[in-house]
Short mmCIF file of C-alpha atoms in Angstrom, two decimals:
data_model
loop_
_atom_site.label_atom_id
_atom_site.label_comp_id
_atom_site.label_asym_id
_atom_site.label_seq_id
_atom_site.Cartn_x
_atom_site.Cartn_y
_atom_site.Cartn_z
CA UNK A 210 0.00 0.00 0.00
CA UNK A 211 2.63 2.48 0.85
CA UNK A 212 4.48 1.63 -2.63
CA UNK A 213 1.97 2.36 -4.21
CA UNK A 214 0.99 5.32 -2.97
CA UNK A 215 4.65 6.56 -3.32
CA UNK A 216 4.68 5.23 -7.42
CA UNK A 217 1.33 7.29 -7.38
CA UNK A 218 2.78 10.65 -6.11
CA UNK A 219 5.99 10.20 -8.62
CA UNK A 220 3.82 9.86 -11.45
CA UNK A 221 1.76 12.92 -10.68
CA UNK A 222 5.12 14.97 -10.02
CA UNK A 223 6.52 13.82 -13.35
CA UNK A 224 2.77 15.07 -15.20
CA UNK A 225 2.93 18.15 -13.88
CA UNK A 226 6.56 18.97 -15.58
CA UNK A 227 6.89 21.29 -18.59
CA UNK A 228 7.43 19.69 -21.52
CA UNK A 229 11.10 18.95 -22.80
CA UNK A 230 12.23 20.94 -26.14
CA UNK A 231 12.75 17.89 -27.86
CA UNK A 232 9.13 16.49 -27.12
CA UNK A 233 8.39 19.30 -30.01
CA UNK A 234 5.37 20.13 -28.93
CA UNK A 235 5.50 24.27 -29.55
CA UNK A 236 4.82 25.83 -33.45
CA UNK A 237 7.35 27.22 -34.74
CA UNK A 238 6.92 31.24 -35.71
CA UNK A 239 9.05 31.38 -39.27
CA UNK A 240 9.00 35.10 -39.97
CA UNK A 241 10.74 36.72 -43.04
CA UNK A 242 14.32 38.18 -43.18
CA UNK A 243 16.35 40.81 -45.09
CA UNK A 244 20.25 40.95 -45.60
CA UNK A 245 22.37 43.34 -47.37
CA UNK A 246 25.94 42.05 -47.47
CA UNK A 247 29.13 43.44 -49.60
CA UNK A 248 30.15 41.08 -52.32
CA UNK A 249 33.81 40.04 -52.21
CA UNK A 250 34.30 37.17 -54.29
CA UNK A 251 33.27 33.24 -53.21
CA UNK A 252 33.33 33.29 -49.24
CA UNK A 253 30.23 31.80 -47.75
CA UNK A 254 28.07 34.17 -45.50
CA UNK A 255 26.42 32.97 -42.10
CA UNK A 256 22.89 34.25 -42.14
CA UNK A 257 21.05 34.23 -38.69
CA UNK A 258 17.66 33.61 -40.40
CA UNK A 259 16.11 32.12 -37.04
CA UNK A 260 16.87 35.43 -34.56
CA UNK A 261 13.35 37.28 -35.51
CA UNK A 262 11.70 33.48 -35.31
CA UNK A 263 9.30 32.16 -32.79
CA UNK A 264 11.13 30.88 -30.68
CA UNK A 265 14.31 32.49 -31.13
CA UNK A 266 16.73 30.10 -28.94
CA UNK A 267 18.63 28.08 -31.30
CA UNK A 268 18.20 25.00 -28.27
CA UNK A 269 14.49 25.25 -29.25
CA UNK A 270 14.49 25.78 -33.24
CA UNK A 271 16.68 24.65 -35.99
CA UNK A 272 16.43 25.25 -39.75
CA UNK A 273 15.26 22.10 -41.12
CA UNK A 274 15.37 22.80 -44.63
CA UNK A 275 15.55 24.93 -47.73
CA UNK A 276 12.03 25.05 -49.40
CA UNK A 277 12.93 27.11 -52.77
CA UNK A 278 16.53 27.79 -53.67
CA UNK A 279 17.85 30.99 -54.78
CA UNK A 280 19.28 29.87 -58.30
CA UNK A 281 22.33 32.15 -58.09
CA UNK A 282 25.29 30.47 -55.88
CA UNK A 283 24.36 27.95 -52.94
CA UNK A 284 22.05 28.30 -50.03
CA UNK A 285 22.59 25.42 -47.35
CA UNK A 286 22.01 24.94 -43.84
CA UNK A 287 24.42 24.25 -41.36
CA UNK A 288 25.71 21.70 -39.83
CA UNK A 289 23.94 23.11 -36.07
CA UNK A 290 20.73 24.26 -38.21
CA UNK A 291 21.21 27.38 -36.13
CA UNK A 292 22.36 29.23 -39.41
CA UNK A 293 21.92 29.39 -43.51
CA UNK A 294 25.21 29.72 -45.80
CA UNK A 295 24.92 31.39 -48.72
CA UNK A 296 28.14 31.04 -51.50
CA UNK A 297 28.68 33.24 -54.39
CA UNK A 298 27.99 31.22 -57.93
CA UNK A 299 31.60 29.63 -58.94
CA UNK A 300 30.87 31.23 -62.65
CA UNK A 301 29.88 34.93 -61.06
CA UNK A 302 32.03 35.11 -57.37
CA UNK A 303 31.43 39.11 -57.72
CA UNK A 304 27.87 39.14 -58.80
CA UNK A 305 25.40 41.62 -57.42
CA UNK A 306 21.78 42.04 -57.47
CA UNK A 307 18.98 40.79 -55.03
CA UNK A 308 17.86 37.07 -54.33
CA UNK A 309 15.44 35.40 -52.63
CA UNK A 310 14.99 32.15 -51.02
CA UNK A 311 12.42 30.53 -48.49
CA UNK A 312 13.56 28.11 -45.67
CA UNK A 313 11.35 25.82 -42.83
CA UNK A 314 11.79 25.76 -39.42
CA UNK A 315 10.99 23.57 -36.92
CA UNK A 316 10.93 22.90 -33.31
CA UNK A 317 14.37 21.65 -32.01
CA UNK A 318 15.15 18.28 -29.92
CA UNK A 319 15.64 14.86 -30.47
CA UNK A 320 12.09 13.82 -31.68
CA UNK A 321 10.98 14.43 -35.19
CA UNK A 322 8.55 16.65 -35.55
CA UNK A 323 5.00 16.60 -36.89
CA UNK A 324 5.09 18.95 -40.18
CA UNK A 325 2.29 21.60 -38.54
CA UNK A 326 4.65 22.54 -36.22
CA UNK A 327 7.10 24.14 -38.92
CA UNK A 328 6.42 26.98 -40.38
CA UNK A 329 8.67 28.51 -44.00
CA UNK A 330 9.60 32.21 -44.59
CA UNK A 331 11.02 33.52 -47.15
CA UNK A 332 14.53 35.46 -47.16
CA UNK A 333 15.80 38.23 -49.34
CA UNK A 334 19.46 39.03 -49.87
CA UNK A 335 20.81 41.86 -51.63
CA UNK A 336 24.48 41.73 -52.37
CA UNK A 337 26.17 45.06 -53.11
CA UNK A 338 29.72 46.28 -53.42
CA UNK A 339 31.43 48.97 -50.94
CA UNK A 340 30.75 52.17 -52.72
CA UNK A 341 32.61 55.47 -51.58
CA UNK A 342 30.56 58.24 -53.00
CA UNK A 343 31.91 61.77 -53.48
CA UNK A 344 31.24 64.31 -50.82
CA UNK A 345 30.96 68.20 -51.01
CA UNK A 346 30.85 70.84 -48.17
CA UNK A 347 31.40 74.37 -47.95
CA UNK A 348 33.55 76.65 -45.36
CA UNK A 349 33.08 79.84 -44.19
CA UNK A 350 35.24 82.16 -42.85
CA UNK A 351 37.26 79.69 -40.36
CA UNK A 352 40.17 78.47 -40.46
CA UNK A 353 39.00 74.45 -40.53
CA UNK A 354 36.61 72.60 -41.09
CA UNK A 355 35.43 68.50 -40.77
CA UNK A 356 32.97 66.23 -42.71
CA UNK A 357 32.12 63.05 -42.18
CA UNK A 358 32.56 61.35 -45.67
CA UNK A 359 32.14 57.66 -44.42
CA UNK A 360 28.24 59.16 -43.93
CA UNK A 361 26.74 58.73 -47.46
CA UNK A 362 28.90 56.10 -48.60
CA UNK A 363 27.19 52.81 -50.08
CA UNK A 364 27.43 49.89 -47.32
CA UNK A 365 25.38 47.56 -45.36
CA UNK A 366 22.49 49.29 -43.91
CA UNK A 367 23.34 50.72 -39.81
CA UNK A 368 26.96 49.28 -40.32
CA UNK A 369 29.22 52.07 -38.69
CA UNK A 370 32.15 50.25 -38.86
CA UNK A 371 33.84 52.20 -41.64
CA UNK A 372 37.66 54.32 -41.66
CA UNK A 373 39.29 56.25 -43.80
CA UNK A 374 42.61 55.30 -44.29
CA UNK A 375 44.20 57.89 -46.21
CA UNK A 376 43.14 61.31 -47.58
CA UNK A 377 45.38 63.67 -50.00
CA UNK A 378 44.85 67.02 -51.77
CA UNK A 379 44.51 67.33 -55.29
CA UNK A 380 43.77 70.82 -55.88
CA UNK A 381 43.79 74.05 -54.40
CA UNK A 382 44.80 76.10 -51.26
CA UNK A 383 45.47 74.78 -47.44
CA UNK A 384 45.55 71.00 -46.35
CA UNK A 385 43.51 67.97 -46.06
CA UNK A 386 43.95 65.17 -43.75
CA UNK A 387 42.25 62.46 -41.46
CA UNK A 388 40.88 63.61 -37.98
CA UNK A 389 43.34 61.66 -35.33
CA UNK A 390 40.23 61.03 -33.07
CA UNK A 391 37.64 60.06 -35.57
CA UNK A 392 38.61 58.15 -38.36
CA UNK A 393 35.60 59.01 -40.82
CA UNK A 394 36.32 62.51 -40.74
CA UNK A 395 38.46 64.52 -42.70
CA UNK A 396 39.78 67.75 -41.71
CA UNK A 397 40.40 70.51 -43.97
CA UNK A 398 43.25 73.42 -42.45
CA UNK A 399 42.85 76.72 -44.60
CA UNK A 400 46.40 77.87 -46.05
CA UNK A 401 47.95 80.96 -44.32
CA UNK A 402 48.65 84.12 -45.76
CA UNK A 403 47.03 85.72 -49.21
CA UNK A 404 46.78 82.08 -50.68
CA UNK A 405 44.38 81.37 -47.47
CA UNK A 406 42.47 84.19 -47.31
CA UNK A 407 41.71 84.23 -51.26
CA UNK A 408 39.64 80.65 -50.54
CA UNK A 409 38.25 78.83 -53.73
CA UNK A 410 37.83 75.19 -54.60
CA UNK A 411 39.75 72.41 -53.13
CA UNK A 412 39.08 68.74 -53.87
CA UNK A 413 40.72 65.74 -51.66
CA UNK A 414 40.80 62.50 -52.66
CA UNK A 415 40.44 59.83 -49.89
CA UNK A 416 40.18 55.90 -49.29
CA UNK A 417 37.23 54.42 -46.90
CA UNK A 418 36.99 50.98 -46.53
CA UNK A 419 34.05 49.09 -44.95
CA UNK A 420 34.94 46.50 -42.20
CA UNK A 421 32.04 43.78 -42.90
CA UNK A 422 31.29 40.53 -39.56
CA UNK A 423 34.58 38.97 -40.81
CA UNK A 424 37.86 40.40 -40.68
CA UNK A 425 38.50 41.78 -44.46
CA UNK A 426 38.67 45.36 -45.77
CA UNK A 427 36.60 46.65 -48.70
CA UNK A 428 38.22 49.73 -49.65
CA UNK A 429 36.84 52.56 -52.48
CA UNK A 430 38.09 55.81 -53.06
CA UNK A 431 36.30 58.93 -53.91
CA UNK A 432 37.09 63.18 -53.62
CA UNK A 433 35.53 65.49 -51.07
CA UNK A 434 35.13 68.91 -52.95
CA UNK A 435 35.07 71.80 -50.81
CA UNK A 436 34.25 75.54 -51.63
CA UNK A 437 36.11 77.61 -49.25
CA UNK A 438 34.84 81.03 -48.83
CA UNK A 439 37.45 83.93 -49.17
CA UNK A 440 37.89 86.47 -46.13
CA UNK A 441 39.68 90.00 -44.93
CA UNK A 442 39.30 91.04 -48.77
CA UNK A 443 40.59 87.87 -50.56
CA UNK A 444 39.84 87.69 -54.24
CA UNK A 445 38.45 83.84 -54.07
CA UNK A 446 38.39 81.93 -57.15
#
């Protein structure tokens, strides 16, 4: 009798626990994703298509398969499910344009589970090269003056992470050069004397490069053209 009621009392504890993740008993949320990445020849790119799904823990979901392919390059999961590769096409490592490709997801764990639990969305990748694009600015009366030139520049979408490595003058008055405590800015330092004062149209030429989730550079180059406004009587021009 006491057995019993002991077996009794264990089996009631053990009904009352949450499910396990593998017992796959939640629907999966699948809900669609946009990358922009910077082409750069045939590296693969990890894309976290599951960290805007339902559930989001990687212990709880897994990519279980590619539904519709892209047609340009490779789209695989990986190994962990956690992530989808995309590769460049062998034939076109440099090509650029937008794809699209729709993946399933399903509830993680060791049991297989039931298909309405999964749910597909589709993913769209752009792939675009690091584009430096020309700058202009005017100054007045000071002596310097700073832009930001990394600001307009063609790159992933939020990414901050790009420097300017190097910035020289190509025509005109005074001197251009990279702010020492901000490396997207460049400075320009009006020339002393007449030559300063007289103001008029100086163009720099500098190279940016973008610093993408792995460890390469993707430089560009482009000018910054400034009009510089002429003071104490200068003739400008």
């Amino acid at each position: 009798m006491h057995l019993a009621s002991s077996l009794a009392c264990l089996l009631a504890v053990v009904a009352a626990l949450p499910p396990r993740a593998d017992a796959a008993t939640s629907r999966v949320i699948a809900n669609d994703d946009a990358f922009t990445i910077i082409s750069d020849g045939d590296r693969s790119r990890n894309l976290a298509v599951l960290r805007n799904d339902i559930p989001s823990d990687p212990n709880l979901v897994l990519v279980d398969d590619i539904v519709s392919d892209t047609g340009v390059g490779t789209v695989r999961v990986t190994p962990s499910g956690d992530y989808v590769w995309w590769t460049p096409p062998a034939n076109d490592p440099t090509f650029e344009g937008t794809l699209t490709f729709r993946y399933r997801a399903c509830p993680g764990g060791d049991v297989e589970p039931p298909p309405n639990l999964c749910d597909t969305a589709t993913v769209t990748l752009r792939i675009q090269p690091y584009r430096a694009i020309d700058d202009r600015g005017t100054l007045g009366v000071q002596d310097r003056g700073s832009i930001d030139v990394a600001d307009n520049d063609l790159v992933v979408p939020g990414d901050r992470a790009v420097s300017v490595l190097g910035v020289t003058k190509v025509s005109g008055t005074g001197i251009c050069e990279l702010n020492p405590n901000d490396d997207r800015i460049v400075t320009y330092r009006r020339a002393g004397g007449a030559a300063g004062d007289a103001g008029g149209i100086v163009v720099c030429e500098y190279t940016a490069c973008a610093l993408e989730e792995f460890p390469t550079r993707y430089c560009d180059t482009a000018e910054l053209t400034l009009t510089v406004q002429a003071r104490n009587g200068g003739g400008g021009g």
